[in-house]
Amino acid sequence: MTGDGPVITVPDTAITLDGRTLRSLELIGGSGDSKSFTLTLNVEKRDGAWYVADLNLGV
């Protein structure tokens, strides 16, 4: 995670669901070179809860 304050950036490798990273779930069924694919989320804290403020997709 990067950033300070109310908005931070979280890479897909730092998010897990049932023991699997979001990145591994994104690439299910994918083929070819996936090294250039990136996904990060900017999350923002509002009233004590975290919300997705932006989704950054790179290929």
PDB file of N, CA and C in Angstrom:
ATOM      1  N   MET A   1       0.846  -1.170   0.000  1.00  0.00           N
ATOM      2  CA  MET A   1       0.000   0.000   0.000  1.00  0.00           C
ATOM      3  C   MET A   1       0.886   1.225   0.000  1.00  0.00           C
ATOM      4  N   THR A   2       0.451   2.229  -0.737  1.00  0.00           N
ATOM      5  CA  THR A   2       1.192   3.482  -0.769  1.00  0.00           C
ATOM      6  C   THR A   2       0.239   4.628  -0.516  1.00  0.00           C
ATOM      7  N   GLY A   3       0.795   5.705  -0.052  1.00  0.00           N
ATOM      8  CA  GLY A   3       0.000   6.906   0.170  1.00  0.00           C
ATOM      9  C   GLY A   3      -0.145   7.213   1.637  1.00  0.00           C
ATOM     10  N   ASP A   4      -0.438   8.452   1.888  1.00  0.00           N
ATOM     11  CA  ASP A   4      -0.671   8.937   3.245  1.00  0.00           C
ATOM     12  C   ASP A   4      -2.004   9.650   3.269  1.00  0.00           C
ATOM     13  N   GLY A   5      -2.596   9.691   4.421  1.00  0.00           N
ATOM     14  CA  GLY A   5      -3.836  10.435   4.547  1.00  0.00           C
ATOM     15  C   GLY A   5      -5.055   9.624   4.219  1.00  0.00           C
ATOM     16  N   PRO A   6      -6.084  10.304   3.751  1.00  0.00           N
ATOM     17  CA  PRO A   6      -7.368   9.634   3.556  1.00  0.00           C
ATOM     18  C   PRO A   6      -7.438   8.748   2.314  1.00  0.00           C
ATOM     19  N   VAL A   7      -6.487   8.871   1.378  1.00  0.00           N
ATOM     20  CA  VAL A   7      -6.506   8.051   0.166  1.00  0.00           C
ATOM     21  C   VAL A   7      -5.203   7.258   0.085  1.00  0.00           C
ATOM     22  N   ILE A   8      -5.318   5.933  -0.095  1.00  0.00           N
ATOM     23  CA  ILE A   8      -4.136   5.100  -0.286  1.00  0.00           C
ATOM     24  C   ILE A   8      -4.329   4.230  -1.526  1.00  0.00           C
ATOM     25  N   THR A   9      -3.215   3.776  -2.099  1.00  0.00           N
ATOM     26  CA  THR A   9      -3.237   2.905  -3.266  1.00  0.00           C
ATOM     27  C   THR A   9      -2.898   1.491  -2.824  1.00  0.00           C
ATOM     28  N   VAL A  10      -3.736   0.547  -3.231  1.00  0.00           N
ATOM     29  CA  VAL A  10      -3.578  -0.850  -2.839  1.00  0.00           C
ATOM     30  C   VAL A  10      -3.413  -1.696  -4.105  1.00  0.00           C
ATOM     31  N   PRO A  11      -2.307  -2.460  -4.211  1.00  0.00           N
ATOM     32  CA  PRO A  11      -2.137  -3.328  -5.382  1.00  0.00           C
ATOM     33  C   PRO A  11      -3.007  -4.579  -5.273  1.00  0.00           C
ATOM     34  N   ASP A  12      -3.313  -5.159  -6.414  1.00  0.00           N
ATOM     35  CA  ASP A  12      -4.157  -6.358  -6.440  1.00  0.00           C
ATOM     36  C   ASP A  12      -3.526  -7.543  -5.714  1.00  0.00           C
ATOM     37  N   THR A  13      -2.229  -7.532  -5.542  1.00  0.00           N
ATOM     38  CA  THR A  13      -1.556  -8.625  -4.836  1.00  0.00           C
ATOM     39  C   THR A  13      -1.730  -8.524  -3.321  1.00  0.00           C
ATOM     40  N   ALA A  14      -2.202  -7.388  -2.817  1.00  0.00           N
ATOM     41  CA  ALA A  14      -2.387  -7.194  -1.378  1.00  0.00           C
ATOM     42  C   ALA A  14      -3.813  -7.486  -0.921  1.00  0.00           C
ATOM     43  N   ILE A  15      -4.686  -7.780  -1.859  1.00  0.00           N
ATOM     44  CA  ILE A  15      -6.088  -8.058  -1.545  1.00  0.00           C
ATOM     45  C   ILE A  15      -6.320  -9.555  -1.680  1.00  0.00           C
ATOM     46  N   THR A  16      -6.888 -10.178  -0.637  1.00  0.00           N
ATOM     47  CA  THR A  16      -7.127 -11.621  -0.695  1.00  0.00           C
ATOM     48  C   THR A  16      -8.598 -11.944  -0.459  1.00  0.00           C
ATOM     49  N   LEU A  17      -9.007 -13.035  -1.063  1.00  0.00           N
ATOM     50  CA  LEU A  17     -10.357 -13.562  -0.905  1.00  0.00           C
ATOM     51  C   LEU A  17     -10.237 -15.071  -0.782  1.00  0.00           C
ATOM     52  N   ASP A  18     -10.651 -15.607   0.340  1.00  0.00           N
ATOM     53  CA  ASP A  18     -10.549 -17.048   0.592  1.00  0.00           C
ATOM     54  C   ASP A  18      -9.142 -17.573   0.346  1.00  0.00           C
ATOM     55  N   GLY A  19      -8.134 -16.796   0.758  1.00  0.00           N
ATOM     56  CA  GLY A  19      -6.748 -17.229   0.650  1.00  0.00           C
ATOM     57  C   GLY A  19      -6.105 -17.038  -0.711  1.00  0.00           C
ATOM     58  N   ARG A  20      -6.825 -16.480  -1.668  1.00  0.00           N
ATOM     59  CA  ARG A  20      -6.272 -16.237  -3.006  1.00  0.00           C
ATOM     60  C   ARG A  20      -6.180 -14.749  -3.240  1.00  0.00           C
ATOM     61  N   THR A  21      -5.108 -14.308  -3.899  1.00  0.00           N
ATOM     62  CA  THR A  21      -4.977 -12.882  -4.175  1.00  0.00           C
ATOM     63  C   THR A  21      -5.943 -12.466  -5.274  1.00  0.00           C
ATOM     64  N   LEU A  22      -6.299 -11.209  -5.253  1.00  0.00           N
ATOM     65  CA  LEU A  22      -7.159 -10.669  -6.309  1.00  0.00           C
ATOM     66  C   LEU A  22      -6.486 -10.849  -7.661  1.00  0.00           C
ATOM     67  N   ARG A  23      -5.169 -10.684  -7.705  1.00  0.00           N
ATOM     68  CA  ARG A  23      -4.444 -10.855  -8.969  1.00  0.00           C
ATOM     69  C   ARG A  23      -4.636 -12.268  -9.528  1.00  0.00           C
ATOM     70  N   SER A  24      -4.516 -13.288  -8.688  1.00  0.00           N
ATOM     71  CA  SER A  24      -4.674 -14.660  -9.190  1.00  0.00           C
ATOM     72  C   SER A  24      -6.098 -14.890  -9.687  1.00  0.00           C
ATOM     73  N   LEU A  25      -7.075 -14.281  -9.060  1.00  0.00           N
ATOM     74  CA  LEU A  25      -8.466 -14.415  -9.505  1.00  0.00           C
ATOM     75  C   LEU A  25      -8.715 -13.676 -10.817  1.00  0.00           C
ATOM     76  N   GLU A  26      -8.067 -12.532 -10.996  1.00  0.00           N
ATOM     77  CA  GLU A  26      -8.220 -11.755 -12.234  1.00  0.00           C
ATOM     78  C   GLU A  26      -7.724 -12.537 -13.444  1.00  0.00           C
ATOM     79  N   LEU A  27      -6.687 -13.330 -13.232  1.00  0.00           N
ATOM     80  CA  LEU A  27      -6.031 -13.994 -14.358  1.00  0.00           C
ATOM     81  C   LEU A  27      -6.563 -15.395 -14.651  1.00  0.00           C
ATOM     82  N   ILE A  28      -7.606 -15.822 -13.956  1.00  0.00           N
ATOM     83  CA  ILE A  28      -8.204 -17.129 -14.241  1.00  0.00           C
ATOM     84  C   ILE A  28      -8.693 -17.134 -15.695  1.00  0.00           C
ATOM     85  N   GLY A  29      -8.271 -18.114 -16.427  1.00  0.00           N
ATOM     86  CA  GLY A  29      -8.674 -18.236 -17.830  1.00  0.00           C
ATOM     87  C   GLY A  29      -7.856 -17.390 -18.778  1.00  0.00           C
ATOM     88  N   GLY A  30      -6.937 -16.587 -18.234  1.00  0.00           N
ATOM     89  CA  GLY A  30      -6.092 -15.750 -19.079  1.00  0.00           C
ATOM     90  C   GLY A  30      -5.033 -16.581 -19.770  1.00  0.00           C
ATOM     91  N   SER A  31      -4.543 -16.070 -20.864  1.00  0.00           N
ATOM     92  CA  SER A  31      -3.470 -16.760 -21.577  1.00  0.00           C
ATOM     93  C   SER A  31      -2.452 -15.729 -22.035  1.00  0.00           C
ATOM     94  N   GLY A  32      -1.289 -16.202 -22.350  1.00  0.00           N
ATOM     95  CA  GLY A  32      -0.239 -15.304 -22.814  1.00  0.00           C
ATOM     96  C   GLY A  32       0.509 -14.663 -21.664  1.00  0.00           C
ATOM     97  N   ASP A  33       1.277 -13.639 -21.991  1.00  0.00           N
ATOM     98  CA  ASP A  33       2.113 -12.945 -21.020  1.00  0.00           C
ATOM     99  C   ASP A  33       1.269 -11.968 -20.207  1.00  0.00           C
ATOM    100  N   SER A  34       1.147 -12.201 -18.914  1.00  0.00           N
ATOM    101  CA  SER A  34       0.321 -11.349 -18.052  1.00  0.00           C
ATOM    102  C   SER A  34       1.150 -10.384 -17.218  1.00  0.00           C
ATOM    103  N   LYS A  35       2.461 -10.327 -17.441  1.00  0.00           N
ATOM    104  CA  LYS A  35       3.340  -9.478 -16.627  1.00  0.00           C
ATOM    105  C   LYS A  35       3.015  -7.994 -16.758  1.00  0.00           C
ATOM    106  N   SER A  36       2.524  -7.561 -17.916  1.00  0.00           N
ATOM    107  CA  SER A  36       2.259  -6.139 -18.116  1.00  0.00           C
ATOM    108  C   SER A  36       0.902  -5.713 -17.559  1.00  0.00           C
ATOM    109  N   PHE A  37       0.058  -6.676 -17.178  1.00  0.00           N
ATOM    110  CA  PHE A  37      -1.256  -6.363 -16.634  1.00  0.00           C
ATOM    111  C   PHE A  37      -1.119  -5.914 -15.187  1.00  0.00           C
ATOM    112  N   THR A  38      -1.731  -4.778 -14.847  1.00  0.00           N
ATOM    113  CA  THR A  38      -1.705  -4.288 -13.466  1.00  0.00           C
ATOM    114  C   THR A  38      -3.088  -3.787 -13.065  1.00  0.00           C
ATOM    115  N   LEU A  39      -3.382  -3.931 -11.796  1.00  0.00           N
ATOM    116  CA  LEU A  39      -4.619  -3.394 -11.243  1.00  0.00           C
ATOM    117  C   LEU A  39      -4.317  -2.880  -9.844  1.00  0.00           C
ATOM    118  N   THR A  40      -4.642  -1.633  -9.598  1.00  0.00           N
ATOM    119  CA  THR A  40      -4.519  -1.057  -8.262  1.00  0.00           C
ATOM    120  C   THR A  40      -5.815  -0.334  -7.935  1.00  0.00           C
ATOM    121  N   LEU A  41      -6.099  -0.259  -6.659  1.00  0.00           N
ATOM    122  CA  LEU A  41      -7.285   0.450  -6.192  1.00  0.00           C
ATOM    123  C   LEU A  41      -6.848   1.623  -5.330  1.00  0.00           C
ATOM    124  N   ASN A  42      -7.448   2.772  -5.560  1.00  0.00           N
ATOM    125  CA  ASN A  42      -7.290   3.892  -4.646  1.00  0.00           C
ATOM    126  C   ASN A  42      -8.485   3.813  -3.709  1.00  0.00           C
ATOM    127  N   VAL A  43      -8.199   3.687  -2.430  1.00  0.00           N
ATOM    128  CA  VAL A  43      -9.274   3.603  -1.444  1.00  0.00           C
ATOM    129  C   VAL A  43      -9.222   4.838  -0.551  1.00  0.00           C
ATOM    130  N   GLU A  44     -10.399   5.278  -0.158  1.00  0.00           N
ATOM    131  CA  GLU A  44     -10.541   6.519   0.602  1.00  0.00           C
ATOM    132  C   GLU A  44     -11.328   6.254   1.877  1.00  0.00           C
ATOM    133  N   LYS A  45     -10.842   6.816   2.969  1.00  0.00           N
ATOM    134  CA  LYS A  45     -11.523   6.634   4.248  1.00  0.00           C
ATOM    135  C   LYS A  45     -12.531   7.769   4.445  1.00  0.00           C
ATOM    136  N   ARG A  46     -13.786   7.348   4.660  1.00  0.00           N
ATOM    137  CA  ARG A  46     -14.869   8.304   4.907  1.00  0.00           C
ATOM    138  C   ARG A  46     -15.683   7.815   6.087  1.00  0.00           C
ATOM    139  N   ASP A  47     -15.849   8.665   7.053  1.00  0.00           N
ATOM    140  CA  ASP A  47     -16.643   8.332   8.239  1.00  0.00           C
ATOM    141  C   ASP A  47     -16.234   7.006   8.865  1.00  0.00           C
ATOM    142  N   GLY A  48     -14.929   6.730   8.894  1.00  0.00           N
ATOM    143  CA  GLY A  48     -14.416   5.540   9.547  1.00  0.00           C
ATOM    144  C   GLY A  48     -14.444   4.269   8.722  1.00  0.00           C
ATOM    145  N   ALA A  49     -14.923   4.330   7.479  1.00  0.00           N
ATOM    146  CA  ALA A  49     -14.984   3.154   6.609  1.00  0.00           C
ATOM    147  C   ALA A  49     -14.192   3.421   5.333  1.00  0.00           C
ATOM    148  N   TRP A  50     -13.660   2.353   4.723  1.00  0.00           N
ATOM    149  CA  TRP A  50     -12.880   2.476   3.487  1.00  0.00           C
ATOM    150  C   TRP A  50     -13.757   2.183   2.272  1.00  0.00           C
ATOM    151  N   TYR A  51     -13.625   3.026   1.254  1.00  0.00           N
ATOM    152  CA  TYR A  51     -14.388   2.897   0.013  1.00  0.00           C
ATOM    153  C   TYR A  51     -13.440   2.969  -1.178  1.00  0.00           C
ATOM    154  N   VAL A  52     -13.762   2.256  -2.252  1.00  0.00           N
ATOM    155  CA  VAL A  52     -12.974   2.347  -3.478  1.00  0.00           C
ATOM    156  C   VAL A  52     -13.277   3.692  -4.130  1.00  0.00           C
ATOM    157  N   ALA A  53     -12.227   4.487  -4.316  1.00  0.00           N
ATOM    158  CA  ALA A  53     -12.379   5.799  -4.925  1.00  0.00           C
ATOM    159  C   ALA A  53     -12.011   5.765  -6.412  1.00  0.00           C
ATOM    160  N   ASP A  54     -11.125   4.835  -6.784  1.00  0.00           N
ATOM    161  CA  ASP A  54     -10.688   4.755  -8.169  1.00  0.00           C
ATOM    162  C   ASP A  54     -10.105   3.375  -8.432  1.00  0.00           C
ATOM    163  N   LEU A  55     -10.274   2.885  -9.629  1.00  0.00           N
ATOM    164  CA  LEU A  55      -9.734   1.610 -10.055  1.00  0.00           C
ATOM    165  C   LEU A  55      -8.788   1.902 -11.208  1.00  0.00           C
ATOM    166  N   ASN A  56      -7.531   1.504 -11.070  1.00  0.00           N
ATOM    167  CA  ASN A  56      -6.508   1.793 -12.086  1.00  0.00           C
ATOM    168  C   ASN A  56      -6.113   0.497 -12.782  1.00  0.00           C
ATOM    169  N   LEU A  57      -6.432   0.411 -14.052  1.00  0.00           N
ATOM    170  CA  LEU A  57      -6.166  -0.779 -14.836  1.00  0.00           C
ATOM    171  C   LEU A  57      -5.110  -0.462 -15.881  1.00  0.00           C
ATOM    172  N   GLY A  58      -4.051  -1.251 -15.885  1.00  0.00           N
ATOM    173  CA  GLY A  58      -2.982  -1.061 -16.874  1.00  0.00           C
ATOM    174  C   GLY A  58      -2.728  -2.355 -17.606  1.00  0.00           C
ATOM    175  N   VAL A  59      -2.408  -2.236 -18.892  1.00  0.00           N
ATOM    176  CA  VAL A  59      -2.108  -3.436 -19.687  1.00  0.00           C
ATOM    177  C   VAL A  59      -0.822  -3.251 -20.453  1.00  0.00           C
TER     178      VAL A  59
END
